[in-house]
Amino acid sequence: MSFSQLLGLRPYSFSPLHSDIISTVEFNHTGELLATGDKGGRVVIFQREQESKNQPHRRGEYNVYSTFQSHEPEFDYLKSLEIEEKINKIRWLPQQNAAYFLLSTNDKTVKLWKVSERDKRPEGYNLKDEDGRLRDPSMITMLRVPVLRPMDLMVEATPRRVFANAHTYHINSISVNSDYETYMSADDLRINLWNFEITNQSFNIVDIKPANMEELTEVITAAEFHPHHCNTFVYSSSKGTIRLCDMRASALCDRHSKFFEEPEDPSNRSFFSEIISSISDVKFSHSGRYIMTRDYLTVKVWDLNMENRPIETYQVHDYLRSKLCSLYENDCIFDKFECVWNGSDSVIMTGSYNNFFRMFDRNTKRDVTLEASRENSKPRAILKPRKVCVGGKRRKDEISVDSLDFSKKILHTAWHPSENIIAVAATNNLYIFQDKVN
């Protein structure tokens, strides 16, 4: 697979301010829209260009469609805690009418946003003049019928629901159910089930909080609903385990129906074993047959029918094993990388350091390392595969493991649901790449 750059842009300012760092990227169900959230609480939505006969090559380019402030910084006076405005996750709802709906969440509050277009405005009110000022009723001598006049297209984002006050800990995941009536939000110790119509009440479906917090041994790191079965969901833990739960079994899903864990190789055990085995992301395949998990060094694919070990394991950056000590000291070992499937579940993608991202072809078992950078990529330039060398002699086109930049990391990526178009967030830059075959 060869990808060429479609777009390398900063949706925000040109200085990498903390608030401009992109914290989530998500295509909608058709791939026509792409949303990014940032640490400043903003959501930027990009829309794909429509194909025109004059400029067929412009098809696929994404331009800014709407920008709005989703969350503001808050203060919890009871706990004397600041609540960051950073957007942790965005999830789109399938489109039912002309408007688009999406969920966005920070650490504590989930919001449902409606994004709609307006190209007409009513004029000719009886009690108001055109500027909106109230008219003197004694001056009104005739009844007018308001009319709709065309105006410049305006995209409006309005908050339709605010789901708050249900999480004691930080929300790390939201997932829309396939019934499209409910969704779940997960924090470190609990998972809640919400109905889209009810904002003041949620059902606690998983609670792993021990009676004595000193006995706490693991936390929930990610959770997702099955794409087709509305009763099934999975959640992963900091111990490297995945639990599959069935909501038909009981109201509180503390007892899992399947438990996926790979036994540890004792010869590989080290001080860092527990930290690097923590799962940072879990994703069902589009078919619903497989689960993909990402830990610090690997991506694993699990078959739902086999719990004792993954059917595929891919090394993302195995050359970092010798660097775990310094990665622990600079806190990089706690970075939470995400992983995504392509539309046909045949290729998986995940990020790494030095603005590298990795792709693994499940059929051919080939893999490639690509780099998202402004320096070496012009629009439509084909990305060259990168190689990292460990010790020994370094070839001209290779980069030494000692010269990798750990401050440049790709944690968030997204893949178009049906085409080979990928979106990659590198700090405060968003890159969109397209398969050159397109």
C-alpha positions as CSV (number, residue, x, y, z in Angstrom):
1,M,0.0,0.0,0.0
2,S,1.4,3.4,-1.0
3,F,-0.1,6.5,0.5
4,S,0.2,10.0,-0.8
5,Q,-0.4,13.2,1.1
6,L,-3.7,14.8,0.6
7,L,-3.5,17.5,3.2
8,G,-1.1,18.5,6.0
9,L,-2.7,21.3,7.9
10,R,-2.9,22.9,11.2
11,P,-6.5,23.5,12.0
12,Y,-5.4,25.8,14.8
13,S,-2.7,28.3,15.4
14,F,0.8,28.0,14.1
15,S,2.5,27.7,17.5
16,P,2.2,24.4,19.2
17,L,0.3,25.6,22.2
18,H,-0.8,23.0,24.7
19,S,-4.5,23.8,23.9
20,D,-3.9,23.1,20.2
21,I,-2.7,19.5,20.6
22,I,-5.1,17.2,18.9
23,S,-6.6,14.6,21.4
24,T,-9.0,12.6,19.2
25,V,-9.8,12.0,15.5
26,E,-12.9,10.3,14.1
27,F,-14.5,9.9,10.7
28,N,-18.3,9.7,10.5
29,H,-20.1,6.7,9.1
30,T,-19.9,7.7,5.5
31,G,-16.4,9.2,5.7
32,E,-17.7,12.5,4.3
33,L,-16.9,14.3,7.6
34,L,-13.9,14.1,9.9
35,A,-13.9,15.5,13.4
36,T,-10.9,16.4,15.6
37,G,-11.0,17.4,19.2
38,D,-8.2,19.2,21.0
39,K,-6.9,19.9,24.5
40,G,-8.5,23.3,24.4
41,G,-12.0,21.8,24.3
42,R,-12.6,22.6,20.6
43,V,-14.1,20.4,17.9
44,V,-13.1,21.0,14.3
45,I,-15.1,19.3,11.6
46,F,-13.7,18.8,8.1
47,Q,-15.9,18.1,5.1
48,R,-14.9,16.2,2.0
49,E,-14.9,18.1,-1.3
50,Q,-17.6,17.0,-3.8
51,E,-16.4,15.7,-7.1
52,S,-16.4,18.3,-9.9
53,K,-15.9,17.7,-13.6
54,N,-13.5,20.6,-13.8
55,Q,-11.2,19.5,-11.0
56,P,-11.5,15.7,-10.7
57,H,-8.3,15.6,-8.7
58,R,-9.8,17.7,-6.0
59,R,-12.1,14.8,-4.9
60,G,-11.1,13.6,-1.5
61,E,-9.7,16.9,-0.2
62,Y,-11.1,17.9,3.2
63,N,-11.8,21.5,4.2
64,V,-12.9,23.0,7.5
65,Y,-16.7,22.8,7.7
66,S,-17.4,23.9,11.3
67,T,-15.4,24.8,14.5
68,F,-17.0,25.1,17.9
69,Q,-16.1,25.1,21.5
70,S,-17.4,21.9,23.0
71,H,-16.1,22.0,26.6
72,E,-14.9,24.7,28.9
73,P,-12.5,24.3,31.9
74,E,-14.5,23.8,35.1
75,F,-13.7,23.5,38.8
76,D,-15.1,20.9,41.2
77,Y,-15.5,22.7,44.4
78,L,-16.4,19.6,46.4
79,K,-13.1,18.0,45.6
80,S,-11.1,21.1,44.9
81,L,-10.2,19.8,41.5
82,E,-9.8,21.5,38.1
83,I,-11.6,19.7,35.3
84,E,-9.7,20.0,32.0
85,E,-11.6,21.0,28.9
86,K,-9.6,18.5,26.8
87,I,-11.8,16.4,24.4
88,N,-11.0,12.7,25.2
89,K,-13.2,11.1,22.6
90,I,-15.6,11.9,19.8
91,R,-18.2,9.4,18.4
92,W,-20.5,10.1,15.5
93,L,-24.1,8.9,15.4
94,P,-25.4,7.5,12.0
95,Q,-27.1,10.2,10.0
96,Q,-30.9,10.1,10.1
97,N,-31.8,13.4,8.5
98,A,-30.1,16.5,7.1
99,A,-28.3,17.2,10.4
100,Y,-25.3,15.4,11.9
101,F,-25.0,14.4,15.5
102,L,-21.9,13.6,17.5
103,L,-20.9,12.8,21.1
104,S,-17.9,14.5,22.6
105,T,-16.5,14.0,26.1
106,N,-13.9,15.5,28.4
107,D,-13.0,13.8,31.8
108,K,-16.4,14.2,33.3
109,T,-19.2,15.4,31.0
110,V,-20.5,13.9,27.7
111,K,-22.3,16.2,25.3
112,L,-24.5,15.4,22.3
113,W,-24.0,18.0,19.5
114,K,-26.3,18.7,16.5
115,V,-24.4,20.2,13.5
116,S,-26.8,21.6,10.9
117,E,-26.8,23.9,7.9
118,R,-28.9,27.0,7.4
119,D,-29.2,28.8,4.1
120,K,-32.5,30.6,4.5
121,R,-33.7,33.0,7.1
122,P,-37.3,34.2,7.9
123,E,-38.1,37.9,7.2
124,G,-41.2,40.0,7.6
125,Y,-42.2,39.4,11.3
126,N,-45.2,41.3,12.5
127,L,-43.9,42.3,16.0
128,K,-40.2,42.7,15.1
129,D,-38.4,44.7,12.5
130,E,-35.6,43.3,10.3
131,D,-32.9,44.1,13.0
132,G,-34.8,42.1,15.6
133,R,-36.1,45.2,17.5
134,L,-39.7,45.0,18.8
135,R,-42.1,47.3,16.9
136,D,-44.6,49.6,18.5
137,P,-48.0,47.6,18.4
138,S,-49.9,50.8,17.8
139,M,-48.0,51.4,14.6
140,I,-48.9,47.9,13.2
141,T,-51.7,48.5,10.6
142,M,-51.5,45.3,8.6
143,L,-50.8,41.6,9.0
144,R,-47.7,40.3,7.3
145,V,-46.9,36.7,6.4
146,P,-43.2,36.0,7.1
147,V,-41.2,34.7,4.2
148,L,-37.9,32.7,3.9
149,R,-35.1,34.4,2.0
150,P,-31.9,32.8,0.9
151,M,-28.8,33.7,2.9
152,D,-25.1,32.6,3.0
153,L,-24.7,29.1,4.1
154,M,-24.2,28.9,7.9
155,V,-23.2,25.8,9.8
156,E,-24.5,25.8,13.4
157,A,-23.4,23.5,16.2
158,T,-25.9,23.3,19.1
159,P,-25.6,21.2,22.2
160,R,-28.8,19.0,22.4
161,R,-28.0,17.0,25.6
162,V,-25.5,17.3,28.4
163,F,-24.8,14.1,30.3
164,A,-23.0,15.1,33.5
165,N,-22.4,14.1,37.1
166,A,-22.2,10.4,36.6
167,H,-18.4,9.8,36.8
168,T,-16.2,10.0,39.8
169,Y,-13.1,9.2,37.8
170,H,-11.9,10.3,34.3
171,I,-13.9,9.2,31.3
172,N,-11.6,7.3,28.9
173,S,-14.1,5.9,26.4
174,I,-17.5,6.4,24.9
175,S,-19.2,4.0,22.5
176,V,-22.5,4.2,20.7
177,N,-24.6,1.1,20.8
178,S,-25.9,-0.5,17.6
179,D,-29.5,0.1,18.8
180,Y,-28.7,3.8,18.4
181,E,-30.8,4.5,21.5
182,T,-28.1,4.0,24.1
183,Y,-24.4,4.6,24.5
184,M,-21.9,3.8,27.2
185,S,-19.2,5.9,29.0
186,A,-16.3,4.3,30.8
187,D,-13.9,5.6,33.5
188,D,-11.1,4.0,35.5
189,L,-13.5,1.9,37.6
190,R,-17.0,2.0,36.2
191,I,-18.9,1.8,33.0
192,N,-22.3,3.6,32.7
193,L,-25.1,3.0,30.1
194,W,-27.1,6.0,29.0
195,N,-30.2,6.5,27.0
196,F,-29.9,9.4,24.5
197,E,-33.2,10.9,25.7
198,I,-32.4,10.8,29.5
199,T,-29.6,13.1,30.8
200,N,-30.2,12.9,34.5
201,Q,-29.9,9.1,35.0
202,S,-27.6,6.4,33.8
203,F,-27.3,2.7,34.6
204,N,-24.0,1.4,36.1
205,I,-23.3,-1.8,34.2
206,V,-19.7,-2.5,35.4
207,D,-18.2,-1.6,38.7
208,I,-14.7,-2.9,39.6
209,K,-14.2,-0.6,42.6
210,P,-13.1,-2.6,45.6
211,A,-14.5,-1.9,49.0
212,N,-11.1,-1.0,50.2
213,M,-9.2,1.2,47.6
214,E,-5.9,-0.2,48.9
215,E,-6.8,-3.5,47.3
216,L,-7.2,-1.9,43.8
217,T,-5.0,-3.9,41.4
218,E,-6.3,-2.8,37.9
219,V,-8.3,-0.1,36.2
220,I,-10.5,0.0,33.1
221,T,-8.6,1.5,30.1
222,A,-11.0,1.3,27.2
223,A,-14.5,-0.1,26.3
224,E,-16.5,-0.6,23.2
225,F,-19.9,-2.0,22.1
226,H,-20.1,-4.9,19.6
227,P,-20.9,-3.4,16.1
228,H,-24.0,-5.6,15.5
229,H,-25.1,-7.2,18.8
230,C,-26.5,-4.5,21.1
231,N,-26.2,-6.7,24.2
232,T,-22.4,-7.3,23.9
233,F,-19.5,-5.1,24.8
234,V,-15.8,-5.5,25.7
235,Y,-13.6,-3.6,28.1
236,S,-9.8,-3.8,28.6
237,S,-7.7,-3.4,31.7
238,S,-4.3,-2.1,32.8
239,K,-3.4,-5.8,33.5
240,G,-3.5,-6.6,29.8
241,T,-6.8,-8.5,30.0
242,I,-10.0,-8.1,27.9
243,R,-13.5,-9.0,29.2
244,L,-16.5,-9.6,27.0
245,C,-19.8,-9.0,28.8
246,D,-23.4,-9.8,27.9
247,M,-26.0,-7.4,29.2
248,R,-28.7,-10.1,28.9
249,A,-27.0,-12.2,31.7
250,S,-27.5,-9.6,34.5
251,A,-28.1,-5.9,35.0
252,L,-24.6,-5.5,36.6
253,C,-22.0,-7.1,34.2
254,D,-19.4,-7.7,36.9
255,R,-19.2,-11.4,35.8
256,H,-17.8,-11.5,32.3
257,S,-18.9,-14.1,29.7
258,K,-15.4,-14.4,28.1
259,F,-12.0,-13.5,29.4
260,F,-9.1,-12.9,27.0
261,E,-5.5,-13.1,28.4
262,E,-2.2,-14.2,27.0
263,P,-0.1,-16.0,29.5
264,E,3.2,-14.2,30.2
265,D,6.5,-15.7,29.1
266,P,8.5,-15.9,32.4
267,S,11.8,-15.4,30.5
268,N,10.6,-11.9,29.3
269,R,9.6,-10.7,32.8
270,S,11.0,-7.4,33.9
271,F,10.3,-4.4,36.1
272,F,8.3,-2.9,33.2
273,S,6.3,-6.0,32.3
274,E,3.1,-4.8,34.0
275,I,3.3,-1.2,32.6
276,I,3.9,-2.3,29.0
277,S,1.2,-5.0,29.1
278,S,-1.5,-2.4,30.0
279,I,-4.0,-2.1,27.0
280,S,-4.5,1.4,25.8
281,D,-7.1,0.7,23.1
282,V,-9.6,-2.0,22.1
283,K,-11.6,-2.1,18.9
284,F,-14.0,-4.6,17.4
285,S,-13.5,-5.4,13.7
286,H,-16.3,-4.2,11.4
287,S,-17.4,-7.8,11.0
288,G,-17.6,-8.2,14.8
289,R,-15.6,-11.5,14.7
290,Y,-12.3,-10.1,16.0
291,I,-11.0,-7.7,18.7
292,M,-7.9,-5.7,18.2
293,T,-5.9,-4.5,21.3
294,R,-3.0,-2.1,21.5
295,D,-0.4,-2.3,24.4
296,Y,2.8,-0.3,24.6
297,L,4.9,-2.5,22.2
298,T,2.4,-4.6,20.2
299,V,-1.0,-4.8,18.5
300,K,-2.8,-8.1,19.0
301,V,-5.8,-9.5,17.2
302,W,-8.1,-11.9,19.1
303,D,-10.7,-14.2,17.7
304,L,-13.9,-14.0,19.8
305,N,-14.0,-17.8,19.9
306,M,-10.5,-18.2,21.4
307,E,-9.7,-16.7,24.8
308,N,-6.3,-18.2,25.7
309,R,-4.1,-16.3,23.2
310,P,-4.3,-13.8,20.3
311,I,-4.4,-15.2,16.8
312,E,-2.0,-12.4,15.5
313,T,0.6,-10.3,17.3
314,Y,2.4,-7.4,15.5
315,Q,5.5,-5.7,16.9
316,V,5.0,-2.0,16.6
317,H,8.4,-0.8,17.8
318,D,10.3,-3.7,19.3
319,Y,13.5,-1.7,19.1
320,L,12.3,0.3,22.1
321,R,12.7,-2.8,24.4
322,S,16.2,-1.7,25.3
323,K,15.0,1.9,25.9
324,L,12.3,1.1,28.5
325,C,14.3,2.6,31.4
326,S,14.7,6.0,29.8
327,L,11.1,5.9,28.5
328,Y,10.0,5.3,32.1
329,E,12.0,8.2,33.3
330,N,10.5,10.6,30.7
331,D,7.0,9.2,31.3
332,C,6.6,8.1,27.6
333,I,6.0,4.6,28.8
334,F,2.6,5.7,29.9
335,D,1.6,7.0,26.4
336,K,-1.8,5.7,25.3
337,F,-1.6,4.7,21.6
338,E,-4.8,4.0,19.6
339,C,-5.3,1.5,16.8
340,V,-7.7,1.3,13.9
341,W,-9.0,-1.2,11.3
342,N,-9.4,-0.4,7.6
343,G,-12.9,-0.7,6.1
344,S,-12.4,-4.4,5.2
345,D,-10.6,-5.5,8.4
346,S,-7.6,-6.5,6.3
347,V,-5.1,-3.9,7.4
348,I,-4.5,-2.3,10.9
349,M,-2.8,0.9,11.7
350,T,-1.3,2.4,14.9
351,G,1.1,5.1,15.8
352,S,4.6,5.3,17.2
353,Y,7.3,7.9,18.0
354,N,9.2,10.3,15.7
355,N,5.8,10.9,14.0
356,F,6.0,7.4,12.6
357,F,2.9,5.3,12.1
358,R,2.7,1.6,11.3
359,M,0.5,-0.5,9.0
360,F,0.2,-4.3,9.1
361,D,-1.4,-6.2,6.3
362,R,-3.1,-9.2,7.8
363,N,-3.2,-11.2,4.6
364,T,0.3,-10.8,3.2
365,K,1.9,-10.3,6.7
366,R,3.8,-7.3,5.3
367,D,4.2,-4.2,7.3
368,V,5.3,-0.6,6.6
369,T,6.5,2.4,8.7
370,L,5.4,5.8,7.3
371,E,6.2,9.3,8.6
372,A,3.8,12.2,9.0
373,S,6.0,15.4,8.7
374,R,5.7,18.7,7.0
375,E,9.4,18.8,6.0
376,N,9.4,15.9,3.6
377,S,5.9,15.8,2.2
378,K,4.3,18.1,-0.3
379,P,0.7,17.6,-1.4
380,R,0.3,14.5,-3.5
381,A,3.9,13.4,-2.7
382,I,4.1,9.6,-2.1
383,L,5.2,8.7,1.4
384,K,8.5,6.8,1.5
385,P,8.7,3.8,3.9
386,R,11.0,4.5,6.9
387,K,13.3,2.1,8.6
388,V,14.8,2.2,12.1
389,C,18.2,0.6,12.6
390,V,19.3,-0.9,16.0
391,G,23.1,-0.8,16.6
392,G,25.6,-1.7,13.9
393,K,26.0,0.1,10.7
394,R,23.3,2.5,9.6
395,R,22.2,2.6,5.9
396,K,21.7,6.0,4.2
397,D,17.9,5.8,4.3
398,E,17.7,4.4,7.9
399,I,17.2,6.3,11.2
400,S,19.1,5.3,14.3
401,V,17.0,4.3,17.3
402,D,19.0,6.7,19.4
403,S,18.0,9.7,17.3
404,L,14.2,9.1,17.5
405,D,12.3,12.1,18.8
406,F,10.0,10.9,21.6
407,S,8.3,14.3,21.9
408,K,6.8,13.7,18.4
409,K,4.3,10.9,18.7
410,I,1.2,9.7,16.9
411,L,-1.4,8.6,19.4
412,H,-4.6,9.2,17.4
413,T,-5.4,7.9,14.0
414,A,-8.6,7.2,11.9
415,W,-9.4,5.3,8.8
416,H,-12.1,6.1,6.3
417,P,-14.9,3.5,6.6
418,S,-14.9,2.4,3.0
419,E,-11.8,4.0,1.2
420,N,-8.1,4.0,1.8
421,I,-8.0,7.5,3.3
422,I,-6.4,7.9,6.7
423,A,-6.2,10.8,9.2
424,V,-3.2,11.1,11.5
425,A,-2.8,13.5,14.3
426,A,0.8,14.5,15.0
427,T,0.8,16.9,18.0
428,N,-1.1,20.0,16.7
429,N,-1.0,18.9,13.0
430,L,-3.6,16.9,11.2
431,Y,-2.4,14.9,8.2
432,I,-4.8,13.2,5.7
433,F,-3.2,10.6,3.4
434,Q,-4.9,8.8,0.5
435,D,-4.0,5.6,-1.3
436,K,-2.3,6.6,-4.5
437,V,-4.5,4.1,-6.5
438,N,-7.5,6.4,-5.8
